[in-house]
XYZ file of C-alpha atoms in Angstrom:
649
model
C 56.615 -114.487 -157.340
C 55.473 -115.057 -161.235
C 58.455 -118.152 -161.005
C 59.821 -119.854 -158.124
C 63.948 -120.549 -157.992
C 64.523 -124.437 -159.743
C 67.376 -126.570 -158.846
C 70.435 -125.704 -160.668
C 69.087 -122.379 -162.128
C 70.538 -118.972 -161.168
C 67.764 -116.653 -159.657
C 68.160 -114.292 -162.694
C 66.051 -114.086 -165.308
C 68.796 -113.861 -167.500
C 69.732 -117.922 -166.364
C 66.750 -119.417 -167.659
C 66.943 -122.222 -170.427
C 65.306 -120.762 -173.840
C 62.234 -123.626 -172.792
C 61.772 -122.070 -169.529
C 62.372 -118.352 -171.105
C 59.320 -120.045 -173.173
C 57.147 -120.726 -170.910
C 57.379 -117.840 -169.025
C 56.287 -115.847 -171.798
C 53.700 -117.715 -172.327
C 52.136 -117.339 -168.643
C 53.056 -113.721 -168.685
C 50.693 -113.438 -171.849
C 48.072 -115.399 -170.675
C 47.761 -113.228 -167.861
C 47.911 -109.888 -169.830
C 45.025 -111.283 -172.151
C 43.224 -111.834 -169.070
C 43.397 -108.696 -167.704
C 42.435 -107.139 -170.377
C 39.186 -109.502 -171.437
C 38.088 -108.525 -167.859
C 37.763 -104.788 -169.075
C 34.699 -105.552 -170.988
C 33.081 -107.164 -168.262
C 32.460 -103.523 -166.106
C 29.436 -101.563 -165.932
C 28.802 -99.505 -169.603
C 29.284 -96.663 -167.393
C 33.164 -97.561 -167.256
C 34.831 -95.072 -169.874
C 37.700 -97.377 -170.175
C 35.695 -99.770 -172.061
C 35.019 -97.036 -175.181
C 38.577 -97.268 -175.495
C 38.472 -101.068 -176.748
C 35.440 -101.393 -178.606
C 34.566 -100.383 -182.027
C 33.099 -96.503 -182.538
C 30.618 -97.940 -184.516
C 28.946 -99.569 -181.349
C 26.823 -97.673 -179.866
C 28.097 -97.184 -176.171
C 25.508 -96.171 -173.269
C 27.961 -93.280 -171.831
C 26.627 -90.341 -170.663
C 28.354 -86.732 -171.564
C 28.255 -83.447 -169.732
C 27.389 -82.182 -166.636
C 23.460 -81.588 -165.374
C 24.262 -77.983 -166.317
C 26.106 -78.506 -169.630
C 23.173 -80.599 -170.953
C 20.111 -77.757 -169.703
C 21.619 -75.578 -171.893
C 21.821 -78.138 -174.611
C 18.611 -78.536 -174.235
C 15.726 -76.126 -174.023
C 15.114 -74.905 -171.339
C 17.281 -72.602 -168.331
C 15.075 -73.056 -165.637
C 15.710 -76.009 -162.390
C 14.300 -79.094 -163.785
C 16.049 -80.665 -166.941
C 12.663 -81.449 -168.900
C 12.292 -81.500 -172.304
C 11.284 -78.649 -173.809
C 10.371 -78.717 -177.549
C 13.345 -77.908 -179.261
C 14.378 -74.671 -178.427
C 17.163 -72.215 -177.858
C 17.404 -70.918 -174.778
C 17.550 -67.307 -174.432
C 20.953 -66.967 -174.086
C 20.822 -68.271 -177.112
C 22.016 -71.372 -175.774
C 20.422 -75.003 -177.451
C 18.026 -77.129 -175.447
C 16.387 -79.630 -177.415
C 12.977 -79.609 -177.983
C 10.379 -82.540 -177.317
C 7.626 -80.973 -177.649
C 10.202 -80.954 -174.851
C 14.071 -81.093 -173.635
C 15.572 -78.580 -171.270
C 18.521 -76.337 -170.979
C 21.928 -73.390 -168.433
C 25.385 -73.841 -169.908
C 28.927 -73.700 -168.504
C 30.786 -73.233 -171.896
C 28.389 -72.778 -174.785
C 29.182 -73.940 -178.397
C 28.690 -70.148 -179.250
C 31.628 -69.432 -176.830
C 33.594 -71.461 -178.108
C 32.989 -69.774 -181.619
C 34.183 -66.786 -180.370
C 37.184 -67.769 -179.733
C 37.426 -69.609 -182.587
C 36.351 -66.128 -185.005
C 36.418 -62.636 -183.440
C 33.352 -62.382 -186.044
C 31.436 -65.266 -183.981
C 31.493 -67.465 -187.304
C 33.693 -70.944 -187.318
C 36.227 -71.632 -190.064
C 32.938 -74.152 -191.224
C 30.590 -71.177 -191.485
C 33.216 -69.083 -193.990
C 33.558 -72.215 -196.100
C 32.112 -71.511 -199.387
C 28.454 -73.872 -199.816
C 29.069 -77.321 -201.982
C 28.105 -77.682 -205.537
C 24.880 -78.667 -206.861
C 26.914 -81.441 -208.198
C 29.462 -82.445 -205.057
C 25.582 -82.273 -203.077
C 23.958 -85.056 -204.713
C 26.828 -87.223 -205.874
C 28.087 -87.074 -202.037
C 24.166 -88.108 -201.163
C 24.087 -90.915 -203.624
C 26.934 -92.152 -202.772
C 26.066 -93.057 -198.879
C 22.397 -93.799 -200.220
C 23.666 -96.304 -202.820
C 26.832 -97.783 -199.963
C 24.245 -98.118 -196.912
C 20.946 -99.581 -198.678
C 23.045 -102.266 -200.233
C 21.396 -106.336 -200.111
C 18.057 -104.229 -198.601
C 15.168 -104.010 -200.256
C 15.191 -100.399 -201.544
C 13.037 -99.851 -204.353
C 12.763 -96.529 -203.980
C 10.256 -96.590 -206.543
C 7.429 -94.506 -204.822
C 4.804 -93.438 -206.968
C 4.120 -89.904 -206.283
C 0.928 -89.712 -208.974
C -0.804 -93.028 -207.152
C 0.091 -91.141 -204.284
C -1.841 -87.715 -205.309
C -4.474 -89.816 -206.162
C -5.038 -91.316 -202.954
C -5.394 -88.101 -201.065
C -9.253 -87.098 -200.587
C -8.829 -83.792 -201.507
C -6.905 -81.687 -202.746
C -3.461 -80.734 -200.318
C -4.298 -76.785 -201.027
C -7.768 -76.669 -200.583
C -9.952 -75.011 -203.702
C -8.698 -71.420 -203.007
C -5.441 -72.039 -200.901
C -8.043 -72.446 -197.796
C -8.705 -68.580 -198.799
C -11.870 -67.391 -195.889
C -15.048 -65.840 -197.246
C -15.180 -63.591 -194.338
C -13.336 -60.046 -194.863
C -12.081 -60.149 -191.132
C -10.516 -63.245 -191.102
C -9.231 -62.914 -194.508
C -7.721 -60.064 -193.141
C -6.060 -61.802 -190.389
C -4.998 -64.612 -192.308
C -3.177 -62.237 -194.261
C -1.441 -60.254 -190.709
C 0.021 -63.586 -190.303
C 1.506 -64.107 -193.875
C 3.016 -60.972 -193.249
C 4.564 -62.012 -189.904
C 5.772 -64.699 -191.460
C 7.594 -63.170 -194.407
C 9.137 -60.573 -191.998
C 10.078 -62.921 -189.950
C 11.798 -64.964 -192.643
C 13.048 -61.633 -194.663
C 14.879 -60.377 -191.728
C 16.469 -64.501 -191.042
C 18.091 -64.427 -194.332
C 19.533 -61.028 -194.213
C 21.137 -61.828 -190.796
C 21.028 -65.800 -190.379
C 20.991 -67.013 -193.993
C 22.179 -70.749 -193.710
C 22.708 -70.901 -190.033
C 20.154 -72.583 -187.386
C 18.090 -69.432 -185.711
C 18.324 -65.766 -186.407
C 19.088 -63.418 -183.487
C 17.453 -60.344 -184.409
C 18.427 -57.770 -181.412
C 22.307 -58.146 -182.638
C 21.500 -59.036 -186.223
C 23.317 -62.177 -186.556
C 23.080 -66.115 -186.772
C 22.832 -69.047 -184.480
C 24.319 -72.004 -185.252
C 24.282 -74.073 -181.458
C 25.005 -77.808 -180.917
C 21.748 -79.680 -181.136
C 21.962 -80.419 -184.642
C 25.028 -81.843 -184.711
C 26.934 -79.668 -187.677
C 23.888 -79.883 -189.518
C 23.019 -76.422 -190.217
C 20.010 -73.982 -191.703
C 17.079 -75.360 -189.379
C 14.871 -72.619 -189.841
C 15.031 -73.131 -193.325
C 13.838 -76.798 -193.464
C 11.962 -75.853 -190.811
C 9.801 -73.216 -192.827
C 9.791 -74.808 -196.391
C 6.375 -75.900 -195.962
C 4.907 -73.164 -194.321
C 6.324 -70.939 -197.137
C 4.621 -73.260 -199.623
C 1.224 -73.642 -197.710
C 1.028 -69.578 -197.829
C 2.365 -68.922 -201.295
C 5.249 -67.157 -200.604
C 7.029 -69.275 -203.573
C 9.664 -66.719 -203.994
C 10.330 -67.556 -200.166
C 9.970 -71.118 -201.180
C 12.186 -70.930 -204.234
C 15.167 -69.210 -201.924
C 14.603 -72.112 -199.283
C 14.715 -74.869 -201.892
C 17.898 -74.012 -203.879
C 19.990 -73.410 -200.132
C 18.371 -77.357 -199.416
C 19.682 -78.571 -202.666
C 23.058 -76.726 -202.623
C 23.704 -76.107 -199.046
C 22.004 -78.873 -196.712
C 25.449 -80.830 -195.892
C 24.067 -84.015 -194.254
C 27.997 -85.623 -194.125
C 28.526 -83.714 -191.177
C 30.802 -85.915 -187.942
C 28.971 -83.800 -184.558
C 26.776 -85.035 -182.119
C 23.072 -84.365 -182.731
C 19.588 -84.958 -180.896
C 18.142 -88.005 -182.432
C 14.494 -86.186 -181.461
C 15.300 -82.737 -182.228
C 16.690 -84.208 -185.798
C 13.638 -85.980 -186.714
C 11.585 -83.732 -186.236
C 12.915 -80.689 -187.612
C 14.681 -81.607 -190.590
C 13.712 -85.270 -191.361
C 10.214 -84.316 -190.672
C 10.720 -81.036 -192.656
C 12.177 -82.917 -195.796
C 9.237 -85.374 -195.670
C 6.506 -83.153 -195.666
C 8.019 -80.738 -198.499
C 8.693 -83.973 -200.684
C 5.027 -84.937 -200.131
C 3.584 -81.147 -200.795
C 5.555 -80.630 -203.860
C 6.656 -84.025 -204.986
C 10.161 -82.389 -205.521
C 12.705 -85.560 -205.961
C 15.583 -83.509 -204.033
C 13.471 -83.799 -200.743
C 13.135 -86.932 -200.792
C 16.808 -88.205 -201.373
C 18.109 -85.685 -199.033
C 16.121 -87.345 -196.109
C 16.760 -91.049 -197.063
C 19.644 -90.222 -196.741
C 19.261 -88.600 -193.201
C 17.419 -91.453 -191.811
C 20.034 -93.413 -192.521
C 22.533 -91.773 -190.588
C 19.959 -91.761 -187.439
C 19.631 -96.017 -187.239
C 22.841 -96.751 -185.130
C 21.132 -94.672 -182.022
C 18.962 -97.511 -182.112
C 21.731 -100.391 -181.278
C 21.026 -100.672 -178.013
C 20.415 -103.976 -175.893
C 16.738 -103.262 -175.841
C 16.157 -101.713 -178.915
C 15.134 -98.410 -177.266
C 17.208 -95.552 -179.392
C 19.904 -93.238 -176.939
C 19.094 -89.206 -177.122
C 22.266 -88.604 -178.529
C 24.406 -89.583 -182.039
C 27.184 -89.196 -184.109
C 26.017 -88.283 -187.455
C 29.295 -88.615 -189.243
C 30.250 -92.806 -189.726
C 31.146 -94.068 -186.422
C 27.501 -93.935 -185.968
C 28.147 -93.353 -182.021
C 25.084 -92.771 -179.835
C 24.774 -92.117 -175.700
C 22.473 -91.239 -173.253
C 21.890 -87.112 -172.409
C 24.212 -86.394 -169.291
C 21.269 -85.277 -167.067
C 19.305 -88.119 -167.662
C 19.198 -90.595 -164.727
C 21.427 -93.870 -165.149
C 21.882 -93.159 -169.192
C 18.680 -93.566 -169.653
C 16.054 -92.256 -172.712
C 13.656 -90.182 -172.770
C 9.934 -90.985 -173.274
C 8.750 -88.023 -175.731
C 12.414 -88.497 -177.294
C 11.922 -92.278 -177.948
C 8.445 -92.200 -178.275
C 8.506 -89.617 -180.602
C 10.063 -91.112 -184.086
C 6.876 -93.007 -185.458
C 5.241 -90.925 -187.778
C 8.071 -89.835 -189.683
C 10.156 -93.459 -189.408
C 6.489 -94.841 -191.199
C 6.580 -92.938 -193.968
C 10.816 -93.365 -194.270
C 9.512 -96.740 -194.994
C 7.043 -95.688 -197.348
C 9.373 -94.080 -199.589
C 12.224 -96.189 -199.480
C 10.457 -99.302 -199.127
C 12.844 -100.392 -196.843
C 10.619 -101.747 -193.781
C 13.587 -101.485 -191.354
C 12.478 -98.087 -189.748
C 8.849 -99.385 -188.839
C 10.504 -102.435 -187.603
C 12.470 -100.103 -185.424
C 9.445 -98.076 -184.137
C 7.263 -101.075 -183.459
C 10.135 -102.511 -181.364
C 9.492 -99.825 -179.240
C 5.879 -100.651 -178.869
C 6.777 -104.412 -177.853
C 8.522 -103.690 -175.395
C 6.755 -100.455 -173.393
C 3.707 -103.534 -174.071
C 5.846 -105.800 -172.428
C 7.170 -103.790 -169.085
C 4.999 -103.048 -166.106
C 3.355 -99.218 -166.421
C 2.808 -97.816 -162.692
C -0.907 -97.291 -162.548
C -1.023 -97.446 -166.253
C 0.914 -94.556 -166.715
C 4.156 -94.157 -168.560
C 7.383 -92.686 -166.607
C 9.789 -90.339 -168.519
C 12.919 -92.247 -168.248
C 13.628 -95.857 -169.539
C 17.045 -97.563 -169.131
C 18.033 -98.601 -172.816
C 20.210 -100.901 -171.497
C 17.410 -103.389 -169.357
C 14.472 -101.981 -170.644
C 12.914 -100.877 -167.273
C 11.988 -97.663 -165.857
C 14.382 -95.414 -164.097
C 12.631 -92.514 -162.179
C 8.593 -92.722 -161.801
C 8.073 -88.810 -162.968
C 4.949 -88.879 -165.261
C 4.557 -85.462 -167.286
C 2.112 -84.688 -170.199
C 4.222 -81.893 -170.111
C 8.221 -81.679 -170.766
C 9.535 -85.263 -171.140
C 6.754 -86.801 -171.697
C 4.559 -84.613 -174.056
C 4.737 -85.961 -177.428
C 4.833 -89.796 -176.748
C 1.097 -89.605 -176.372
C 0.711 -87.671 -179.437
C 1.991 -89.979 -181.184
C -0.055 -92.493 -180.701
C -3.473 -91.008 -181.713
C -1.924 -89.618 -184.561
C -0.279 -93.132 -185.631
C -3.919 -94.481 -185.666
C -4.759 -91.646 -187.709
C -1.917 -91.531 -189.868
C -2.711 -95.157 -190.561
C -6.059 -94.363 -191.858
C -7.271 -95.997 -188.409
C -6.071 -99.814 -188.796
C -3.136 -99.286 -186.440
C -5.406 -100.812 -183.295
C -2.607 -100.936 -181.274
C -1.895 -97.284 -181.531
C -5.221 -96.977 -180.453
C -5.374 -98.939 -177.802
C -2.190 -97.564 -176.492
C -3.583 -93.904 -176.204
C -7.174 -94.716 -174.887
C -5.358 -96.534 -172.022
C -2.938 -93.973 -171.421
C -5.677 -91.268 -171.846
C -7.246 -92.948 -168.531
C -4.623 -93.530 -166.515
C -3.874 -90.033 -167.148
C -7.749 -88.860 -166.711
C -7.591 -90.802 -163.196
C -3.947 -89.910 -162.327
C -3.070 -86.296 -163.505
C -6.025 -84.703 -164.247
C -7.304 -82.097 -161.681
C -9.713 -79.070 -160.971
C -8.638 -76.148 -159.294
C -10.593 -73.856 -156.393
C -11.512 -71.721 -159.566
C -12.815 -73.990 -161.653
C -9.614 -75.015 -163.982
C -9.273 -77.947 -165.126
C -5.607 -78.990 -165.637
C -3.018 -82.217 -165.939
C -0.540 -82.244 -162.989
C 3.211 -83.674 -162.947
C 3.013 -87.225 -161.025
C 6.604 -87.988 -159.132
C 6.401 -91.378 -157.706
C 2.706 -91.033 -156.597
C 2.682 -87.680 -155.362
C 0.902 -84.563 -157.654
C 3.369 -81.415 -158.659
C 0.442 -79.136 -159.232
C 2.010 -77.197 -162.238
C 1.482 -77.463 -165.938
C 3.598 -76.587 -168.877
C 2.932 -74.489 -171.468
C 4.181 -77.831 -173.527
C 1.649 -79.679 -171.632
C -0.931 -77.200 -173.435
C -0.851 -78.853 -176.719
C -3.011 -81.973 -174.957
C -5.956 -79.472 -175.672
C -5.768 -80.573 -179.247
C -4.582 -84.237 -179.068
C -7.725 -84.912 -176.506
C -10.097 -83.239 -179.523
C -8.822 -84.969 -182.699
C -9.425 -88.277 -180.651
C -12.444 -87.922 -179.640
C -14.454 -89.641 -182.593
C -12.546 -92.244 -182.311
C -12.982 -93.773 -178.779
C -15.857 -95.213 -177.077
C -18.485 -93.653 -178.571
C -20.597 -92.499 -175.196
C -17.342 -90.984 -174.353
C -17.085 -88.637 -177.805
C -18.606 -85.424 -175.275
C -16.730 -86.662 -171.912
C -13.248 -86.269 -174.624
C -14.844 -82.469 -176.304
C -15.460 -81.144 -173.078
C -12.241 -82.226 -171.032
C -10.564 -80.671 -174.442
C -12.438 -77.387 -174.137
C -11.673 -77.456 -170.364
C -7.919 -77.986 -170.730
C -7.786 -74.928 -173.321
C -9.430 -72.922 -171.842
C -7.010 -72.977 -168.504
C -4.433 -72.560 -171.209
C -5.917 -68.954 -173.187
C -6.007 -68.199 -169.211
C -2.054 -68.600 -168.555
C -2.014 -65.936 -171.246
C -4.876 -63.766 -170.408
C -3.516 -63.475 -166.618
C -0.287 -62.132 -167.495
C 0.564 -58.184 -168.523
C 1.113 -58.902 -171.774
C -1.357 -61.362 -172.820
C 1.478 -64.238 -173.157
C 2.077 -67.538 -171.375
C 4.691 -68.259 -168.843
C 6.821 -71.559 -169.614
C 4.710 -73.193 -166.626
C 1.973 -71.849 -164.155
C 1.073 -73.346 -161.008
C -2.241 -74.388 -159.014
C -1.158 -73.946 -155.360
C -0.055 -72.272 -152.648
C -3.273 -69.747 -153.684
C -2.002 -69.454 -157.641
C -4.222 -69.970 -160.596
C -2.636 -70.463 -164.156
C 0.153 -68.096 -162.947
C 4.050 -69.042 -162.510
C 4.938 -68.529 -159.019
C 8.687 -68.634 -159.806
C 10.875 -66.444 -161.557
C 12.494 -69.275 -163.649
C 9.289 -69.944 -165.382
C 7.652 -66.530 -166.127
C 9.548 -66.178 -170.055
C 8.483 -67.045 -173.298
C 9.919 -68.153 -176.230
C 7.655 -68.208 -178.919
C 6.018 -71.951 -178.298
C 3.356 -72.593 -180.263
C 1.564 -75.088 -177.924
C -1.479 -73.197 -176.767
C -2.482 -71.509 -180.779
C -1.912 -75.651 -182.028
C -4.510 -76.594 -179.334
C -6.894 -73.337 -180.790
C -6.236 -74.520 -184.165
C -7.531 -78.141 -183.767
C -10.672 -76.982 -181.532
C -11.808 -74.333 -184.307
C -11.369 -76.872 -186.629
C -13.415 -79.763 -184.727
C -16.072 -77.344 -183.055
C -16.058 -73.914 -185.587
C -16.820 -72.169 -182.052
C -15.348 -68.571 -183.067
C -13.918 -68.346 -179.220
C -10.808 -69.878 -180.678
C -10.152 -66.924 -183.947
C -10.950 -64.331 -181.167
C -8.188 -66.074 -178.539
C -5.609 -66.870 -182.242
C -5.800 -63.262 -183.148
C -5.394 -62.116 -178.726
C -2.649 -63.861 -179.838
C -1.078 -62.345 -182.709
C -2.095 -58.717 -181.476
C 0.548 -59.897 -178.531
C 3.316 -61.520 -181.050
C 3.012 -58.033 -182.157
C 3.272 -55.829 -179.388
C 5.841 -57.690 -177.578
C 8.214 -59.914 -179.701
C 8.532 -57.883 -182.685
C 11.542 -56.174 -182.633
C 12.964 -54.520 -185.813
C 14.698 -57.215 -187.366
C 12.367 -60.096 -186.859
C 11.021 -61.422 -183.078
C 12.266 -62.312 -180.015
C 11.217 -64.264 -176.852
C 10.683 -62.420 -173.492
C 12.040 -62.686 -170.701
C 9.365 -62.210 -167.906
C 5.459 -62.191 -169.111
C 4.263 -60.301 -166.502
C 6.566 -57.281 -166.686
C 5.078 -54.241 -168.432
C 8.505 -53.273 -169.876
C 9.657 -56.687 -171.403
C 12.947 -57.776 -171.925
C 13.738 -59.913 -175.194
C 16.080 -62.921 -175.617
C 17.440 -62.194 -178.737
C 16.442 -65.513 -180.473
C 14.396 -66.255 -183.346
C 13.257 -70.311 -182.418
C 12.885 -72.069 -185.549
C 9.533 -73.522 -184.822
C 8.281 -70.011 -184.224
C 8.193 -70.283 -188.298
C 7.412 -74.230 -188.454
C 4.339 -74.369 -186.140
C 3.539 -71.038 -184.246
C 2.524 -68.891 -187.776
C 1.686 -72.421 -189.492
C -0.915 -73.023 -186.692
C -2.145 -69.372 -187.015
C -2.318 -69.618 -190.674
C -4.455 -72.272 -190.436
C -6.554 -71.096 -187.442
C -7.979 -68.445 -189.673
C -8.256 -70.692 -193.260
C -10.816 -72.619 -194.111
C -10.605 -76.458 -193.427
C -9.807 -77.674 -196.719
C -6.193 -76.248 -196.057
C -4.209 -79.394 -195.441
C -7.462 -81.100 -194.384
C -7.769 -83.205 -190.914
C -9.014 -85.813 -193.453
C -5.610 -86.650 -195.256
C -2.662 -84.939 -193.122
C -1.888 -85.798 -189.525
C 1.194 -82.735 -188.430
C 4.363 -84.081 -186.503
C 5.279 -82.574 -183.501
C 6.958 -79.765 -184.943
C 4.028 -78.888 -187.745
C 4.956 -80.644 -190.618
C 2.167 -82.062 -192.606
C 2.567 -85.931 -193.379
C -0.050 -87.940 -195.345
C -2.231 -90.397 -194.223
C -1.383 -93.903 -195.498
C -3.583 -95.373 -197.266
C -2.257 -98.785 -198.334
C -5.012 -100.213 -199.551
C -5.432 -97.126 -202.359
C -1.249 -97.053 -202.822
C -1.071 -100.811 -203.709
C -4.458 -100.745 -205.727
C -5.451 -98.986 -208.767
C -6.942 -95.362 -209.341
C -7.433 -92.690 -205.975
C -10.043 -91.439 -204.115
C -11.286 -88.410 -205.212
C -11.911 -86.386 -207.972
C -8.891 -86.098 -210.559
C -9.992 -82.496 -211.465
C -9.816 -80.974 -207.925
C -6.344 -82.087 -207.864
C -3.457 -79.886 -207.632
């Protein structure tokens, strides 16, 4: 009972004296307060807690079913693997880390179709904001969010150019002297123009082109941001000298790239495509508009780090709430290694341009935690709790879910002008553990990287893991001197294996994953692994191997890929992925991925160019192939430059 019957007082509550009523109400209010307060001690995953917390506070809440996120990621196969920022064959967006995964129950596009029979939402058909309105809104966001911070944005672009060792575009834009190589480079340039022209004709302002149906695809990966193919293509167009096309892209970014969206985005994908694309466009051209845009966007990503450990969650609302959460398929609300480990390059440059150390601080805090916790056999599992800071599952992969974490370790060292000793130590220690536990040799003599599941090897290698040939070769010179040749050999062997996965298919294009068990050698044994979605990783390794060995076979292998793309992926209105690389008659998936323009064609163009086009002494490529410059702090803070001014662009 709430109260006992008192002498001389009726049992009716109406009979209470005023003082007794006051005591009763005081007791009742205390009880209610206690019950409501207890909600805050419930586990993070309890959704009631979200009702009472500020919208600006990040919550470790997962969203959607596993199937929802697979489509929301990138693949379409069973495992929710990080497939580098992709849209699935069905047109649903999956997440790319150099990999996340992707098959939905109800897609964004299905919802869109219900809204508008023409396939567009009201947001799509609204006229673009004017240039003045866009600029003023961006500047407003910047000024309000930067209050009180050290945000002197007087980055000296001219001094930066003088700190480069060589002109970014080479003496003659990397034009090769060999006629055959030049002809092949021109073919790649024509492919880029064809892909771009069709995107502009049928999907302008959307995220990707659907070449079979000749319309655009938006997807749900970028939180309301549009024009992924435009931002991803800026540097490719500029490097290839397609200036009319570049100027169209620049004008769209200036007038129509609306950063004030209020949607749920992949932190990883927005960072590597939009932040990376805008950064590289700024560094290559000096256009201040790109810098202004990227600084606004960079600030919108910071709330994802508001977790007990500082490990960011994978999904963030780009609107004013800044709430973030983990992927619905990620165990126990965990964050993904390849997602939170693929921020360092871009965030260091955000700090450089803004003179605000908050971005570097965020990614260095990730390093601190990773160095503190125990790693099984020296390996980094793919799932980490952003609440406890502990590993959630002991699944290790150099392909999906893990890949670009390792890539960014060696590239952080190179981008720091070889001063980031911590990144160097972490990279070579990880590579040693990978060699000891994952690198295998097949009965047929092929070297591959298996996956590790709690001590049990899964003898498969994903297309995404084929970037590792390039990763190993760019780090060959900076490890122990006695291991230099070993690293060169390892890189060559991995790249050879990935080439075999292409050459053993009917189309001469490689599958999403290939196996080395049950008699299989570098071939896909599951129907779900047979697709090819215009991925760049194998060609990426060809480019790096060519740059660092000049073995002509890498250019020949690259040309084989060009011929296969032309024969099997080129359709009347663009390029499309295919559903089965082993089929004699191909079935297209109706998607021209934005990374085909950013990575695949750029790496092919560089493969057939002289080495002075974006020389590796001055530039590192982020995981979306956006070139970012080496940071030479001593030069930037001092006087003069490092290369002859007469050769500068």
